[in-house]
PDB file of C-alpha atoms in Angstrom:
ATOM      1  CA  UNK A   1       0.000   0.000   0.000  1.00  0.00           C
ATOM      2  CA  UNK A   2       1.149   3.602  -0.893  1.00  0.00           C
ATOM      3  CA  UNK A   3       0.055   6.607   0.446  1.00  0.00           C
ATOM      4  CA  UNK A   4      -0.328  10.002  -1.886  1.00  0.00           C
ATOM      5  CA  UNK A   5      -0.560  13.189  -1.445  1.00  0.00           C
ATOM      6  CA  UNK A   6      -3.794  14.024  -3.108  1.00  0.00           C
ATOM      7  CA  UNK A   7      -2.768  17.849  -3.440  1.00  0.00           C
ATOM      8  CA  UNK A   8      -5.055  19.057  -1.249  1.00  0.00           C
ATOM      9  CA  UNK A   9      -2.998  21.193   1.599  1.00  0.00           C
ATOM     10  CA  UNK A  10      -4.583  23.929   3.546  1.00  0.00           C
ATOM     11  CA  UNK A  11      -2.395  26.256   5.210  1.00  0.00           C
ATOM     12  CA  UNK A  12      -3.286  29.445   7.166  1.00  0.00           C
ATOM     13  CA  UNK A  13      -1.460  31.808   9.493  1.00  0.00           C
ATOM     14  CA  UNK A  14      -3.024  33.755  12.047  1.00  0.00           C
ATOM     15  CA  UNK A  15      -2.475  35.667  15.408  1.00  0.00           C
ATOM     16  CA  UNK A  16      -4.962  34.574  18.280  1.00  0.00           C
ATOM     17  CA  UNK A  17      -4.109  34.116  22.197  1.00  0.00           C
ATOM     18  CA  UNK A  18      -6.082  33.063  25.003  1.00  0.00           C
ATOM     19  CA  UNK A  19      -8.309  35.366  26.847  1.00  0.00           C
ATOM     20  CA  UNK A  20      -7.635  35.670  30.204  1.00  0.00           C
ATOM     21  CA  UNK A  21      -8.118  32.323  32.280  1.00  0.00           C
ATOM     22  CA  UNK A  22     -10.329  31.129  29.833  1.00  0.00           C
ATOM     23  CA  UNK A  23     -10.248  28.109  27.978  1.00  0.00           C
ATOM     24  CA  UNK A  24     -10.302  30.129  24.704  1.00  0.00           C
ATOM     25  CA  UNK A  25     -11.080  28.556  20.755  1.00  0.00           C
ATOM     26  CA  UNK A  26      -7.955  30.079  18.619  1.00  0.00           C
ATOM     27  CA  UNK A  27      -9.157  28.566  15.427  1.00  0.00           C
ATOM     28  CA  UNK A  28     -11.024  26.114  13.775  1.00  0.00           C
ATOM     29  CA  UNK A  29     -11.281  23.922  10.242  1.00  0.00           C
ATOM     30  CA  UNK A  30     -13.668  22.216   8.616  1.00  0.00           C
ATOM     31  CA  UNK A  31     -12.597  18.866   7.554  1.00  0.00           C
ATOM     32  CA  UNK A  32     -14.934  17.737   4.588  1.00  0.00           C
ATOM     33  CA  UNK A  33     -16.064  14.184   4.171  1.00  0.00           C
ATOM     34  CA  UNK A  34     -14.840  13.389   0.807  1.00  0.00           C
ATOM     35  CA  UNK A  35     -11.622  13.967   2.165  1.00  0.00           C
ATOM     36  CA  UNK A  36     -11.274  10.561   4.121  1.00  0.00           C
ATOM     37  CA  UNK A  37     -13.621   8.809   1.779  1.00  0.00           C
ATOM     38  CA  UNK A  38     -11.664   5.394   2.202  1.00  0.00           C
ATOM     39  CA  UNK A  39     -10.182   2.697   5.048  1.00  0.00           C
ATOM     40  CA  UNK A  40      -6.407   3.936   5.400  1.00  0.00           C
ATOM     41  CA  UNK A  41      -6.911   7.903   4.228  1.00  0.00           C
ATOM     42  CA  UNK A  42      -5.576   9.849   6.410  1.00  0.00           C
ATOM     43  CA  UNK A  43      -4.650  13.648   7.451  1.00  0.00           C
ATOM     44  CA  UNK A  44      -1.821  15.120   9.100  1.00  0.00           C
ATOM     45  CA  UNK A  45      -2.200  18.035  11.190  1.00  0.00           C
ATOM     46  CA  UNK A  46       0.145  20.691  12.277  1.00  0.00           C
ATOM     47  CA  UNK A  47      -0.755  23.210  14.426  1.00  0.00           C
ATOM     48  CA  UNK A  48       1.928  26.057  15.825  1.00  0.00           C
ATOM     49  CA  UNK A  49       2.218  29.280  18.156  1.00  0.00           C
ATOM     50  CA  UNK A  50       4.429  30.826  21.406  1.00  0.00           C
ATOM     51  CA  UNK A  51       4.060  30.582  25.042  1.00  0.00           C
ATOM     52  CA  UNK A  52       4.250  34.193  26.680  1.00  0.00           C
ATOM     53  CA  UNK A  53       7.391  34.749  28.738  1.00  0.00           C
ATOM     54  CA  UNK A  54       6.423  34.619  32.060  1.00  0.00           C
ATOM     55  CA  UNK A  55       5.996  31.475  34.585  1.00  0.00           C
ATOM     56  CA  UNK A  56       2.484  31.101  34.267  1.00  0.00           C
ATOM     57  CA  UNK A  57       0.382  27.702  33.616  1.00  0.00           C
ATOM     58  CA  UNK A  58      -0.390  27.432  29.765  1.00  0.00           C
ATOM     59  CA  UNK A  59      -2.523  24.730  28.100  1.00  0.00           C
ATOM     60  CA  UNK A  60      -3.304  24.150  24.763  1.00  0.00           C
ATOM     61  CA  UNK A  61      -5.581  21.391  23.235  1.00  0.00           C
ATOM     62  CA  UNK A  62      -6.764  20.250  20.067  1.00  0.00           C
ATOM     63  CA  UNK A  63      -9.984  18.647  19.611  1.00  0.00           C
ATOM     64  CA  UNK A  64     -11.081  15.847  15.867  1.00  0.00           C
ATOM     65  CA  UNK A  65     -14.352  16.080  16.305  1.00  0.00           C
ATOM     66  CA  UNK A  66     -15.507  15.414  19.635  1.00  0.00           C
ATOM     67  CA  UNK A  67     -12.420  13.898  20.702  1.00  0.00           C
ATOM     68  CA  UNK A  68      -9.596  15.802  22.270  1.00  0.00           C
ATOM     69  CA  UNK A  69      -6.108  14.266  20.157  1.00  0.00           C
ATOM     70  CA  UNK A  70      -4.013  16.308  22.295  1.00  0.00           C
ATOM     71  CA  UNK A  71      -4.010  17.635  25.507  1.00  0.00           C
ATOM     72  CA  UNK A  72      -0.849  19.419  26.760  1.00  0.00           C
ATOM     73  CA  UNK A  73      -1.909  19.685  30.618  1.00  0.00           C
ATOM     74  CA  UNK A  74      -0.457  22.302  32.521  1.00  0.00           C
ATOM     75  CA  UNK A  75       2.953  24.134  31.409  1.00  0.00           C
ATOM     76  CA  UNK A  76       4.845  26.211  33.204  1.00  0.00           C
ATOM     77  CA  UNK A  77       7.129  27.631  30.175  1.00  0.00           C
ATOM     78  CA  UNK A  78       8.897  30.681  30.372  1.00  0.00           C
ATOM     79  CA  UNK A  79       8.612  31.321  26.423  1.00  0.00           C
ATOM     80  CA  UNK A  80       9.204  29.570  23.637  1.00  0.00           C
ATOM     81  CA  UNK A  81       7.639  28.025  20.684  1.00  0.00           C
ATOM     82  CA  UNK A  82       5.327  25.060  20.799  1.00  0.00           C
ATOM     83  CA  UNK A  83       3.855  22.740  18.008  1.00  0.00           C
ATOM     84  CA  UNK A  84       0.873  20.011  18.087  1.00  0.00           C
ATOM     85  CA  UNK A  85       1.568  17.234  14.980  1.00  0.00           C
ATOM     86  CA  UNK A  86      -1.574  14.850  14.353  1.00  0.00           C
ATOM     87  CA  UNK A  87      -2.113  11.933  12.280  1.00  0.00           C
ATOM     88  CA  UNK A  88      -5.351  11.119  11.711  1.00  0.00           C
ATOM     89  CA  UNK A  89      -6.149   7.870   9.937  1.00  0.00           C
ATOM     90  CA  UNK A  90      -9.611   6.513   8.871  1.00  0.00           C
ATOM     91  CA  UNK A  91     -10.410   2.479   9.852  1.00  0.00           C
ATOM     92  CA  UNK A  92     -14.265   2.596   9.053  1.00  0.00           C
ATOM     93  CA  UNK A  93     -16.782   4.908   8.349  1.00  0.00           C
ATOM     94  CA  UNK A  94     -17.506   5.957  11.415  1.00  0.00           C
ATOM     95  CA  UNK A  95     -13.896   5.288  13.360  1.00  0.00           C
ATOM     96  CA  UNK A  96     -10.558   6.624  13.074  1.00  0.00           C
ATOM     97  CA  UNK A  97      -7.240   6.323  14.850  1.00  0.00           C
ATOM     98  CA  UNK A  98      -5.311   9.473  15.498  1.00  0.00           C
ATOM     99  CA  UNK A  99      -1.544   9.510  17.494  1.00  0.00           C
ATOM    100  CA  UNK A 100      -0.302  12.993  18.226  1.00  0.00           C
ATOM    101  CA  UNK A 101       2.583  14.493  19.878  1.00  0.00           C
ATOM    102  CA  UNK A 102       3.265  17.798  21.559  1.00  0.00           C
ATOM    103  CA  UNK A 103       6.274  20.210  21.347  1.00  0.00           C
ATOM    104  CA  UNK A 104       8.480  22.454  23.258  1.00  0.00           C
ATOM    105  CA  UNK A 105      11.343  24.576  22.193  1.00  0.00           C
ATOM    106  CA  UNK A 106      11.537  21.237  19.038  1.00  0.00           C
ATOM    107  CA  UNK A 107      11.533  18.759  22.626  1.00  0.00           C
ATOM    108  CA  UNK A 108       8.997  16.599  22.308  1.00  0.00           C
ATOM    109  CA  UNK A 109       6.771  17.063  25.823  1.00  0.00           C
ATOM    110  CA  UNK A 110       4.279  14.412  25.718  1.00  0.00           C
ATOM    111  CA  UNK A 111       2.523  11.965  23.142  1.00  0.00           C
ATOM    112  CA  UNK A 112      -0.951  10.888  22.869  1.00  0.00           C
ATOM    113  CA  UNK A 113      -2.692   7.881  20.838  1.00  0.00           C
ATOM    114  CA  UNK A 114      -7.001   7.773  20.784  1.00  0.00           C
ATOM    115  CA  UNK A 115     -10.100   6.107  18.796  1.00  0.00           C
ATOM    116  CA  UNK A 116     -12.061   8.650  17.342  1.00  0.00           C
ATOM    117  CA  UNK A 117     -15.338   7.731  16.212  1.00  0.00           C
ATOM    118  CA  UNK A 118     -16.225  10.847  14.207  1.00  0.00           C
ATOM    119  CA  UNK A 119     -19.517   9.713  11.823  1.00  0.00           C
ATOM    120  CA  UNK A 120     -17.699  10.774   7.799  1.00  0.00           C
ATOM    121  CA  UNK A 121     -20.833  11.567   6.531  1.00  0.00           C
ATOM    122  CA  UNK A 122     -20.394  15.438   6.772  1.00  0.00           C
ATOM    123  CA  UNK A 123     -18.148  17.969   8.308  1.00  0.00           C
ATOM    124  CA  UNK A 124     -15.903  17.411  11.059  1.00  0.00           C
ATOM    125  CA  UNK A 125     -14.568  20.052  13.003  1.00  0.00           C
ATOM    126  CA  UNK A 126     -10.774  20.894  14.093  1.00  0.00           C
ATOM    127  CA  UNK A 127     -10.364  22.966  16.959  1.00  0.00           C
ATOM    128  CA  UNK A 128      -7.490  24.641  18.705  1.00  0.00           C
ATOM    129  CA  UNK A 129      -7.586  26.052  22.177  1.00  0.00           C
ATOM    130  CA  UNK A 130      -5.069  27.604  24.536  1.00  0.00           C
ATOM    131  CA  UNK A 131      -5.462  28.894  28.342  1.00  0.00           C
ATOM    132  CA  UNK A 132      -3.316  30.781  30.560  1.00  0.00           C
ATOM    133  CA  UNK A 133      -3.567  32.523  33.487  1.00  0.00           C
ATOM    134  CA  UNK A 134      -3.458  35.763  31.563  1.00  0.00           C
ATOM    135  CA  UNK A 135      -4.457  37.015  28.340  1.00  0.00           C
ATOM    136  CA  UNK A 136      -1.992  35.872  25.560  1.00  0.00           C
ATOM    137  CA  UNK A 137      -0.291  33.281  27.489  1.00  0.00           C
ATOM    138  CA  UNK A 138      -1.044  31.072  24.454  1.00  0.00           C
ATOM    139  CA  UNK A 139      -0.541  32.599  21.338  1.00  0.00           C
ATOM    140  CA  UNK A 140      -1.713  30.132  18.083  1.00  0.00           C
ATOM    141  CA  UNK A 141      -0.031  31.326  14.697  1.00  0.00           C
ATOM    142  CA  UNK A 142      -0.291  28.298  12.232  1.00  0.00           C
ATOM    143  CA  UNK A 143      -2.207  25.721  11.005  1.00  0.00           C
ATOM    144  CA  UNK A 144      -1.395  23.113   7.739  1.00  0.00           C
ATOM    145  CA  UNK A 145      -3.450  20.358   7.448  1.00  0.00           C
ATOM    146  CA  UNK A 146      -2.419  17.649   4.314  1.00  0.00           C
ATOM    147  CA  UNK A 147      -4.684  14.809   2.930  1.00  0.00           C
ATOM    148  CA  UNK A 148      -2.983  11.560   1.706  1.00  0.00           C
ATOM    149  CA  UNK A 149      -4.665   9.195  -0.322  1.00  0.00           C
ATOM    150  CA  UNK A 150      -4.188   5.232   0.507  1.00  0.00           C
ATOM    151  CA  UNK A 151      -3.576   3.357  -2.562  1.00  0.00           C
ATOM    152  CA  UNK A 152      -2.726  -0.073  -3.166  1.00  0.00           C
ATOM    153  CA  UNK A 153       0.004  -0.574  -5.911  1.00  0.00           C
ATOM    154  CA  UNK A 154       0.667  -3.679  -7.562  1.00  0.00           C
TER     155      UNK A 154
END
């Protein structure tokens, strides 16, 4: 089996933090259905931003659906840049595997692996969030998400 790029790559940047002490949405994607139409499709997403440099708690998460793939827990980082990477991977219509890890600085923190069981019949949703103790602890900046195509080759 092969897996191929199908093309498809969306890409933003953007400048949101947290508000306050609030758990706080700093952007969102709509991942259409088409797009993991068959067993062993999968996406990989990347999602990027700064810490504020103080030594306050800082959390960020990001949600598939209903199902959080990563959650960083509390950090007490005095600065620096962190990244979420995803793999999602499709196993049935309605059930998906997803392992993600979390970054520091390029140190990987902490690594997560979950079942989502997001129904592909229509839009799912991909959410980033980030909390601090003060507004723009948790800055987000970038997201790139990239659709491969599983094909088997003879």
């Amino acid at each position: 089996m092969t897996d191929i790029l199908t093309g498809k790559t969306f890409s933003i940047g953007f400048y949101k933090g947290n508000s306050g002490s609030t758990e706080t949405e700093l952007t969102n994607y709509l991942i259409e259905p088409a797009l993991l139409s068959g067993d062993g499709d999968r996406i990989e997403i990347t999602v990027k931003g700064d810490f504020a440099k103080n030594n306050n708690n800082k959390h960020v998460k990001l949600k598939f659906g209903a199902t959080s793939v990563l959650d960083s827990g509390s950090i007490a980082s005095n600065g620096g840049k962190w990244e979420i990477s995803v793999t999602i991977t499709r196993t049935g219509e309605s059930s998906q595997t997803a392992a993600a890890a979390f970054f520091v600085n390029g140190v990987q923190q902490s690594s997560a692996d979950s079942s989502p069981s997001e129904t592909l019949a229509s839009d799912i949703p991909v959410k980033l969030y980030g909390k601090g103790s003060v507004t723009k602890d948790v800055v987000g900046k970038s997201l790139e998400i990239k659709y491969f195509k599983s094909v088997t080759t003879a």
